PDB file of C-alpha atoms in Angstrom:
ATOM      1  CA  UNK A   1    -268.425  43.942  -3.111  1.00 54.00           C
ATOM      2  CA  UNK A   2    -270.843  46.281  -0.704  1.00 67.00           C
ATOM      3  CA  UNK A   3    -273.973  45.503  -3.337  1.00 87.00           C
ATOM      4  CA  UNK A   4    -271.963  46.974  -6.451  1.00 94.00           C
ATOM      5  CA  UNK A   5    -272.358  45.636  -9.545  1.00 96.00           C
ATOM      6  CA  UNK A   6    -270.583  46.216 -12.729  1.00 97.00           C
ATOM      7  CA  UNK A   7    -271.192  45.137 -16.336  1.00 97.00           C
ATOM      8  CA  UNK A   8    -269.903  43.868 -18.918  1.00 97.00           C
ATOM      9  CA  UNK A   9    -267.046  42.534 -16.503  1.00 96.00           C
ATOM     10  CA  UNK A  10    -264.662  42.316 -19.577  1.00 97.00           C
ATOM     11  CA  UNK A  11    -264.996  43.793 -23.227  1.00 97.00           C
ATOM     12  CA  UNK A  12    -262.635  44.022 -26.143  1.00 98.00           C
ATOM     13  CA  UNK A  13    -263.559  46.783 -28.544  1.00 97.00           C
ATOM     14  CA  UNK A  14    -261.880  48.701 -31.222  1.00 97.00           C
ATOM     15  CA  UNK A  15    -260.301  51.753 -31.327  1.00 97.00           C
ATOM     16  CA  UNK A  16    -262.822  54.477 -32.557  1.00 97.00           C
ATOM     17  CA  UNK A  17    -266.124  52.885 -31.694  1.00 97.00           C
ATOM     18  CA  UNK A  18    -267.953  54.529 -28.333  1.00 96.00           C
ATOM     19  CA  UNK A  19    -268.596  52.093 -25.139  1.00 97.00           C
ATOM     20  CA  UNK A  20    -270.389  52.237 -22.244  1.00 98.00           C
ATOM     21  CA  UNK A  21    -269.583  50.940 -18.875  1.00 98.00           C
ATOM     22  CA  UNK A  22    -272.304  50.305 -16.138  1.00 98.00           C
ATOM     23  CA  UNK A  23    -272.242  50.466 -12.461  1.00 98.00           C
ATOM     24  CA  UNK A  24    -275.543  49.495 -10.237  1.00 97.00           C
ATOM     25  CA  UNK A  25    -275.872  49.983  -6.910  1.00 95.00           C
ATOM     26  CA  UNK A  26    -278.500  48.453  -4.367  1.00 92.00           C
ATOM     27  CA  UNK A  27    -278.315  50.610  -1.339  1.00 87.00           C
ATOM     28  CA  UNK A  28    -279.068  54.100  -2.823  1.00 87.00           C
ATOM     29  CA  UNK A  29    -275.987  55.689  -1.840  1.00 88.00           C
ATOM     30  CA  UNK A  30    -275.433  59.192  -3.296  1.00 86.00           C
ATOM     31  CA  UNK A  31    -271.497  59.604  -3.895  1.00 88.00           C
ATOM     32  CA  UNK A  32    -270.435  57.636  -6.482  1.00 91.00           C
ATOM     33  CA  UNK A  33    -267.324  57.700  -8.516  1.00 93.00           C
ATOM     34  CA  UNK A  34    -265.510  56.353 -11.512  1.00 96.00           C
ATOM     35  CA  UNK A  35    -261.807  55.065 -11.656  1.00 96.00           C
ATOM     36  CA  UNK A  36    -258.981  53.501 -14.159  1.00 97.00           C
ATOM     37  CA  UNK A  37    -256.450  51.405 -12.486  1.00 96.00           C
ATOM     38  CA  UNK A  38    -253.449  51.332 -14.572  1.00 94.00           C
ATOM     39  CA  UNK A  39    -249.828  49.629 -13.354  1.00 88.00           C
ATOM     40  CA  UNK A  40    -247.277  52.009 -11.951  1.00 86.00           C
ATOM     41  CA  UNK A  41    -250.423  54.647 -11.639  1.00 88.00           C
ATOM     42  CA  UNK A  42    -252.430  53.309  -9.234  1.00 89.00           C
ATOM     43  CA  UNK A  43    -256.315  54.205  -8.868  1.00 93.00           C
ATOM     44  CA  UNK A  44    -257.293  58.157 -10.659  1.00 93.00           C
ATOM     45  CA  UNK A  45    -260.787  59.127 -10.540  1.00 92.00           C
ATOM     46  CA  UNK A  46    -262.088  60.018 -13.778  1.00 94.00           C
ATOM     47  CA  UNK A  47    -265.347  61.529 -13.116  1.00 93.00           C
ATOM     48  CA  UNK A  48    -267.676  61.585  -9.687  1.00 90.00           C
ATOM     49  CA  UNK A  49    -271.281  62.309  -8.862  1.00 90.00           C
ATOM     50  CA  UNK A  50    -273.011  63.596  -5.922  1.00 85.00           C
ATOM     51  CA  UNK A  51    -276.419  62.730  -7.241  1.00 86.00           C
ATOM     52  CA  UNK A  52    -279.000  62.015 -10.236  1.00 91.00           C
ATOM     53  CA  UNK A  53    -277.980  64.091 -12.795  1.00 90.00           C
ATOM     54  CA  UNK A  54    -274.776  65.907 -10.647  1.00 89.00           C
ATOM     55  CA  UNK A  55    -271.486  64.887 -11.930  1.00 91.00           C
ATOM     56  CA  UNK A  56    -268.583  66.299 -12.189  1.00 88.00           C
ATOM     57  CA  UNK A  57    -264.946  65.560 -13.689  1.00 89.00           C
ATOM     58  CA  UNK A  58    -261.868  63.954 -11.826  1.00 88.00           C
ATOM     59  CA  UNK A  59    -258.355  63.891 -12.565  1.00 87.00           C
ATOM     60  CA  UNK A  60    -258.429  62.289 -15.883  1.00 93.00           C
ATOM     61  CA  UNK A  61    -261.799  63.018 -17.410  1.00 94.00           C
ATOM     62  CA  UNK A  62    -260.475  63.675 -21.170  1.00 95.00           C
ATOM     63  CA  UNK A  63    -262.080  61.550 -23.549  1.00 96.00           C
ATOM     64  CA  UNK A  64    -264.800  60.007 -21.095  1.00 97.00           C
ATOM     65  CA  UNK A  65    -268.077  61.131 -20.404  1.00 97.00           C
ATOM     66  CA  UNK A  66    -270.926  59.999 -17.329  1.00 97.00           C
ATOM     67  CA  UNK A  67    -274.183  60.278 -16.522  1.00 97.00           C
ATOM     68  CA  UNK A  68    -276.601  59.554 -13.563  1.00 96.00           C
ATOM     69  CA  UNK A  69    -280.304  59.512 -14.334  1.00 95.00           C
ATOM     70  CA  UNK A  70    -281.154  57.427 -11.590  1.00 95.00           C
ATOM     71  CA  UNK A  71    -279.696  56.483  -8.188  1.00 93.00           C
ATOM     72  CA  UNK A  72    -278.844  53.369  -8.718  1.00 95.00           C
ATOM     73  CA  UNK A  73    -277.115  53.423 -12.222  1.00 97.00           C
ATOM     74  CA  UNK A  74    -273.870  55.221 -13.099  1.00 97.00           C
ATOM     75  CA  UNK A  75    -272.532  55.091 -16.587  1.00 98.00           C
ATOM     76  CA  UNK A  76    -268.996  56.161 -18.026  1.00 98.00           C
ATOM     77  CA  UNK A  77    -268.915  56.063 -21.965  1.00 98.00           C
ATOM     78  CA  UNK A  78    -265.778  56.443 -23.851  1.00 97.00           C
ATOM     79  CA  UNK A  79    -266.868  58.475 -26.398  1.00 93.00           C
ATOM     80  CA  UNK A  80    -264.069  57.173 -29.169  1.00 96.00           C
ATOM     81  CA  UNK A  81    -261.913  54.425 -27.695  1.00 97.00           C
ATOM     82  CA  UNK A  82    -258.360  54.960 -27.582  1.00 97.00           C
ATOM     83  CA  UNK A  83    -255.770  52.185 -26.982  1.00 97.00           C
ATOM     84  CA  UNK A  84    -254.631  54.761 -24.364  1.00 97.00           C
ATOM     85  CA  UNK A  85    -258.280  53.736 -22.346  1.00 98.00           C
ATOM     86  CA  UNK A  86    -257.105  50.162 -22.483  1.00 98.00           C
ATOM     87  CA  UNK A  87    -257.235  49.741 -18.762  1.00 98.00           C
ATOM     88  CA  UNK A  88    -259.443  47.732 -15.575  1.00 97.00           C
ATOM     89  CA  UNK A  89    -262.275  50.674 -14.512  1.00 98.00           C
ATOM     90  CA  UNK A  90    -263.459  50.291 -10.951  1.00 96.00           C
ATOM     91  CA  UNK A  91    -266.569  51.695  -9.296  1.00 96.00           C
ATOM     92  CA  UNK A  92    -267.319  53.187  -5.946  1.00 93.00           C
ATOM     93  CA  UNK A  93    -269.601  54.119  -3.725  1.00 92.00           C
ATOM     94  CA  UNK A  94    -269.511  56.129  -0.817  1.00 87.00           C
ATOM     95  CA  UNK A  95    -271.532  55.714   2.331  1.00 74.00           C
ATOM     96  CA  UNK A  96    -271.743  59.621   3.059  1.00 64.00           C
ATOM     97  CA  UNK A  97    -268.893  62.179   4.878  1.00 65.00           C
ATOM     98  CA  UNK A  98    -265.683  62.964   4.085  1.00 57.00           C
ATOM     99  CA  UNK A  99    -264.926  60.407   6.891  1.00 64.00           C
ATOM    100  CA  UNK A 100    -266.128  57.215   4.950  1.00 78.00           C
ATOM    101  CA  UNK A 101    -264.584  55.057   3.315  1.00 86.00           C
ATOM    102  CA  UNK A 102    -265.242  53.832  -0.190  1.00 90.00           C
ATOM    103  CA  UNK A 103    -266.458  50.862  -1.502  1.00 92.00           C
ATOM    104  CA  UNK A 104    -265.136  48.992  -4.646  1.00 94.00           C
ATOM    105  CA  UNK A 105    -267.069  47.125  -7.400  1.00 95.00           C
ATOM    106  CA  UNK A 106    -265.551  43.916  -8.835  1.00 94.00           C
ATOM    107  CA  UNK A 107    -264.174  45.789 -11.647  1.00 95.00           C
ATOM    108  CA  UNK A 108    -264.379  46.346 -16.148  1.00 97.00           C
ATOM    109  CA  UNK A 109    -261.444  45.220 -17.994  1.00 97.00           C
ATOM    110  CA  UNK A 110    -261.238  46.790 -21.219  1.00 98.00           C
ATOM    111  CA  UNK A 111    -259.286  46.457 -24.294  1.00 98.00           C
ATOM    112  CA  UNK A 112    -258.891  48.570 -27.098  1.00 97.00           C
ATOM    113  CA  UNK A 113    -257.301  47.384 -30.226  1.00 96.00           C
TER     114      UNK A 113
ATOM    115  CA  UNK B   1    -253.243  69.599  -3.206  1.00 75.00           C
ATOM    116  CA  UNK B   2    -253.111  66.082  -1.659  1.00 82.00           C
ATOM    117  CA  UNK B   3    -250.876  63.116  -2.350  1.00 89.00           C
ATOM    118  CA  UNK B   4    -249.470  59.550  -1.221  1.00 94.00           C
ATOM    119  CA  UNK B   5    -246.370  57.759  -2.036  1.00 96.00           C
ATOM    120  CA  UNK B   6    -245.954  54.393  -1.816  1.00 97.00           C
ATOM    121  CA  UNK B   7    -242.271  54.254  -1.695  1.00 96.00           C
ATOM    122  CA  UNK B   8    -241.653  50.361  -2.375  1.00 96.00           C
ATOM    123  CA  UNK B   9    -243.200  48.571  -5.548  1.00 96.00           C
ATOM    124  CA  UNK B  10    -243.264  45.361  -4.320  1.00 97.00           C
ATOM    125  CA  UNK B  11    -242.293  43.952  -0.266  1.00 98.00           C
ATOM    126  CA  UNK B  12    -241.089  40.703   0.387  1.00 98.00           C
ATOM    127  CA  UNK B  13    -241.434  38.559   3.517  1.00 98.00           C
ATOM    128  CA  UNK B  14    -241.189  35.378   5.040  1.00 98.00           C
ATOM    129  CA  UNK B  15    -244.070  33.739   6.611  1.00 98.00           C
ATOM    130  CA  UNK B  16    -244.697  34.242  10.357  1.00 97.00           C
ATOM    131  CA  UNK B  17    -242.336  37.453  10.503  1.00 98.00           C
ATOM    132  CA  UNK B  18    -243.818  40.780  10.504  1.00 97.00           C
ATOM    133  CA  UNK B  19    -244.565  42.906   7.630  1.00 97.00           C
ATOM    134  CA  UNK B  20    -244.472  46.424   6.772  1.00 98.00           C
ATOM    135  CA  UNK B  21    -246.193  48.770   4.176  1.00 98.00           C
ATOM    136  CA  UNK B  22    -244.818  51.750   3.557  1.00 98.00           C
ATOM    137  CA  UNK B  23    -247.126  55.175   3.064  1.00 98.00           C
ATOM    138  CA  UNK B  24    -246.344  59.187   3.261  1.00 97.00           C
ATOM    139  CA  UNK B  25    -248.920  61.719   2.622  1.00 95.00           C
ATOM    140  CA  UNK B  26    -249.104  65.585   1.985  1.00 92.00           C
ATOM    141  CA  UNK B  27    -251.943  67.467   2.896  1.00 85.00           C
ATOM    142  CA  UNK B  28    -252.667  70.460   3.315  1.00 80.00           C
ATOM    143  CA  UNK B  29    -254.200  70.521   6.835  1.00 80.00           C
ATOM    144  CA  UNK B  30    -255.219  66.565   9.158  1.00 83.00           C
ATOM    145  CA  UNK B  31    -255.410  64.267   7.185  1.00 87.00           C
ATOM    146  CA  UNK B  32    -258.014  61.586   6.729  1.00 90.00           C
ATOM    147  CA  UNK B  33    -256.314  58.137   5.806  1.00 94.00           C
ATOM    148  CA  UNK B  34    -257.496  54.626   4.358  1.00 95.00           C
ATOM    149  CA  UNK B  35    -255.442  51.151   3.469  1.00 97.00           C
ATOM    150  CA  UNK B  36    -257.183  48.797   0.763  1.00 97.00           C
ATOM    151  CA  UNK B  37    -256.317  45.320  -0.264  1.00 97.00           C
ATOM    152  CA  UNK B  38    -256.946  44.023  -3.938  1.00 96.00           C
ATOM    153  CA  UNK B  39    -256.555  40.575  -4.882  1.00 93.00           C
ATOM    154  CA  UNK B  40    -255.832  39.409  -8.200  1.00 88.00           C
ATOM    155  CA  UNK B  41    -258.665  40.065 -10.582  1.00 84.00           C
ATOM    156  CA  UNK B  42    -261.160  41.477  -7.319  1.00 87.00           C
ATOM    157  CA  UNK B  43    -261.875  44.937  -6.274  1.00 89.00           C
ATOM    158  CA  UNK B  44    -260.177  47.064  -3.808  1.00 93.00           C
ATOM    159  CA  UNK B  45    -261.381  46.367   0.102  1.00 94.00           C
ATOM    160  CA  UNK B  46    -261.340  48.341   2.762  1.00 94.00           C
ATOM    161  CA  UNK B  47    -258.722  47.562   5.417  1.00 96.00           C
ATOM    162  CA  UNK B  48    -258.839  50.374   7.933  1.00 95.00           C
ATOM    163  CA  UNK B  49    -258.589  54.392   8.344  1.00 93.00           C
ATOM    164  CA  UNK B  50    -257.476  56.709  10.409  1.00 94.00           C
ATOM    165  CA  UNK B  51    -259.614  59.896  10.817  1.00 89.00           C
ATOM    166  CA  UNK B  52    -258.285  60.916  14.303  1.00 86.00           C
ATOM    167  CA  UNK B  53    -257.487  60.022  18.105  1.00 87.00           C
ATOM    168  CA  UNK B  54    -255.209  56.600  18.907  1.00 91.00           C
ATOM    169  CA  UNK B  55    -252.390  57.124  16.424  1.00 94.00           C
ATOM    170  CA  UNK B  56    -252.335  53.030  16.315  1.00 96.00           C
ATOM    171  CA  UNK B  57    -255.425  51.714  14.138  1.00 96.00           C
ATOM    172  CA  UNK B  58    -256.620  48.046  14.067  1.00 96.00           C
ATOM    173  CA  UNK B  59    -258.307  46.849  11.105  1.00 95.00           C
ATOM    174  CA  UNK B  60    -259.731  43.765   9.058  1.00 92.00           C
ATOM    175  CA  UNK B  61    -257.912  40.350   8.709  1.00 93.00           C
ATOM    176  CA  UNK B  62    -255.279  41.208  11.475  1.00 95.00           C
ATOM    177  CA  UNK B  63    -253.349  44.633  10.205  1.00 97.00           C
ATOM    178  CA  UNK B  64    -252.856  47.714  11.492  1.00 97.00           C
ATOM    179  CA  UNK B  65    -252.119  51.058  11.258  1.00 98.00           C
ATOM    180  CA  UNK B  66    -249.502  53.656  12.594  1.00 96.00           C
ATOM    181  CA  UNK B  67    -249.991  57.342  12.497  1.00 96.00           C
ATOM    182  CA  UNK B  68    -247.455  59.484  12.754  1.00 96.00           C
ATOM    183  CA  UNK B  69    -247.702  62.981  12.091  1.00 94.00           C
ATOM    184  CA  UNK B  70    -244.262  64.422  12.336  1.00 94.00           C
ATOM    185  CA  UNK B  71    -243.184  62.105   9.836  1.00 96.00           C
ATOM    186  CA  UNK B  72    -246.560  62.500   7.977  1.00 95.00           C
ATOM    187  CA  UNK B  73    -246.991  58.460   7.728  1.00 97.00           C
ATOM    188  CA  UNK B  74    -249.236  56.520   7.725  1.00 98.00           C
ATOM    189  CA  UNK B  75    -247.735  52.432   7.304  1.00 98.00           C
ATOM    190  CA  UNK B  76    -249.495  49.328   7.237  1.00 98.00           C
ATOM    191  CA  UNK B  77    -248.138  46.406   9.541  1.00 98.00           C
ATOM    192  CA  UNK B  78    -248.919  43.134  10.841  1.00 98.00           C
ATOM    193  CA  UNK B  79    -247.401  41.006  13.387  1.00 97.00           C
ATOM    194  CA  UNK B  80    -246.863  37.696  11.754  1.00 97.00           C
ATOM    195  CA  UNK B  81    -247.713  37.628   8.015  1.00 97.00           C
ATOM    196  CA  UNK B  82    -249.741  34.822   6.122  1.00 97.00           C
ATOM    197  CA  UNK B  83    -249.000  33.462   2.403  1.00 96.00           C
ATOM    198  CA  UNK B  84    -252.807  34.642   2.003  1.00 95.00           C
ATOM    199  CA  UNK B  85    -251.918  38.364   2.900  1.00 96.00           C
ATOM    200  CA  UNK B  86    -249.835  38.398  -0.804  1.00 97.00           C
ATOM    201  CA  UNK B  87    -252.080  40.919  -2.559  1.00 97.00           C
ATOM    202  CA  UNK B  88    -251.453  44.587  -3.804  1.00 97.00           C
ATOM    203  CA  UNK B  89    -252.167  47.352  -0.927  1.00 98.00           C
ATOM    204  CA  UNK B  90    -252.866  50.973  -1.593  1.00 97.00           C
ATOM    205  CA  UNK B  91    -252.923  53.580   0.872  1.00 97.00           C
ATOM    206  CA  UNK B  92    -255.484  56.447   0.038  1.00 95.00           C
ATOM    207  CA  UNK B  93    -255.401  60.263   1.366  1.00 91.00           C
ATOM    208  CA  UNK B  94    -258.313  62.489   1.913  1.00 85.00           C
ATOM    209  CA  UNK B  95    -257.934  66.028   2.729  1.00 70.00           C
ATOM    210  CA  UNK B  96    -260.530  67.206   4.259  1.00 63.00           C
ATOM    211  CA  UNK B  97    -259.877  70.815   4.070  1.00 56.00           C
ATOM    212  CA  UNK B  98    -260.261  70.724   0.309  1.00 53.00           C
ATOM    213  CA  UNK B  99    -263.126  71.088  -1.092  1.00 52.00           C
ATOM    214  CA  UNK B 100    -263.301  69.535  -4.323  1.00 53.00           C
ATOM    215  CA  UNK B 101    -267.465  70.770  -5.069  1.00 53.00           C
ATOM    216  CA  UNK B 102    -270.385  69.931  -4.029  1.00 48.00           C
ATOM    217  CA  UNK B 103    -269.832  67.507  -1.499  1.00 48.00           C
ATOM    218  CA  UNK B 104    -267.741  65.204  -3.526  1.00 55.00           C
ATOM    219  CA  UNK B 105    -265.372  63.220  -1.093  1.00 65.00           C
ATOM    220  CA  UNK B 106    -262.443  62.410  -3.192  1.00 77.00           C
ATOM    221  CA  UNK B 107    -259.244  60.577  -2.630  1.00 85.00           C
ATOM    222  CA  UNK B 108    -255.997  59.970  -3.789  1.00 89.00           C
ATOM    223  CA  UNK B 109    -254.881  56.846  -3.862  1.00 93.00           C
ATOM    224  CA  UNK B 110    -250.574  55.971  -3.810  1.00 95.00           C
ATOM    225  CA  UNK B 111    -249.297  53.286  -6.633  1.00 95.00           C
ATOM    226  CA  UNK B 112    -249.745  50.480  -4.797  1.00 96.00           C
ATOM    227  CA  UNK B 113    -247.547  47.878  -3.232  1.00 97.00           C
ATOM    228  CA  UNK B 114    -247.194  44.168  -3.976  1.00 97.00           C
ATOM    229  CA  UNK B 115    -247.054  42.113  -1.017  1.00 97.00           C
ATOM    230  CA  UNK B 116    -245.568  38.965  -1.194  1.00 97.00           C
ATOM    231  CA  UNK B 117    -245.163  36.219   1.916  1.00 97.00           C
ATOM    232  CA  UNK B 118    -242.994  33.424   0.861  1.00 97.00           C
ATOM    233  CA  UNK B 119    -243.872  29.660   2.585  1.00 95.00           C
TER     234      UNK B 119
END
């Protein structure tokens, strides 16, 4: 999984209460990006960054918020969960230009009740 | 703005024939193009891309890739499939005449298609 880690791997929370989802990676890559995989939807990007502290919002960025204080380390938080964010959230990396491919971390499955 | 369609939810085939994946883009100008594989409960992996030159591209574990402009396609095939290919497959689009700030390199990905080989 290209030296991405995510954690917790799986977490069932309740609906109202804020959670945090971490993504580490090893190889100091600058691009990385946040996504919710949802059946019938495929992958949308939720929020991106481009470097410590530079983020920005992606398709579906309501209700989710990131930061990147350090290379390595990119965090979404759900600010108030919402059965609606029930969903598997993937992490990426990029290895630099537009002509590079992604890479995937292992995945977060979340459940909001 | 940029898209994919993955026409077919879910492809079925017999082992040892060849397979096919469908994918159509929109872009506004070339387009830069990328298959990924998920098994169950696993992250997406990279298969192969197309960025430009040989319209055919040969990726990982056997597949590859057609290009065809006119048509604005991009499908996945292999010659003789393997009960081990069964997996989901996106295709992803990248435009790279959009710029979507600060250096960001986003892509859309298509729905996804479930591949499955039958023994």
């Amino acid at each position: 999984d290209a030296g991405i880690t995510q954690s917790p791997r799986h977490k069932v929370t309740e609906t109202g209460t804020p959670v945090t989802l971490r993504c580490h990676q090893t190889e100091n890559h600058r691009y990385m990006y946040w996504y919710r995989q949802d059946p019938g939807h495929g992958l949308r990007l939720i929020h991106y960054s481009y470097g410590v502290k530079d983020t920005d919002k992606g398709e579906v960025s309501d209700g989710y918020s990131v930061s990147r204080s350090k290379t390595e380390d990119f965090l979404l938080t759900l600010e108030s969960a919402t059965s609606s964010q029930t969903s598997v959230y993937f992490c990426a990396i990029s290895v630099g230009g537009a002509t590079y491919e992604q890479y995937f971390g292992p995945g977060t499955r979340l459940t909001v009740t | 703005a940029q898209s994919v369609a993955q026409p077919e939810d879910q492809v079925n085939v017999a082992e040892g024939n060849p397979l096919t994946v469908k994918c159509t883009y929109s872009v506004s100008g070339n387009p830069y193009l990328f298959w990924y594989v998920q098994y169950p409960n696993r992250g997406l992996q990279f298969l192969l891309k197309y960025i430009t030159g040989d319209n055919l591209v040969k990726g990982s574990y056997g597949f590859e890739a057609e290009f065809n402009k006119s048509q604005t396609s991009f499908h996945l095939k292999k010659p003789s499939a393997l009960v081990s290919d069964s997996a989901l497959y996106f295709c992803a689009v990248r435009d790279p005449i959009s710029y979507s700030g600060a250096g960001s390199y986003q892509l859309t990905f298509g729905k996804g298609t479930k591949l499955s080989v039958i023994p």
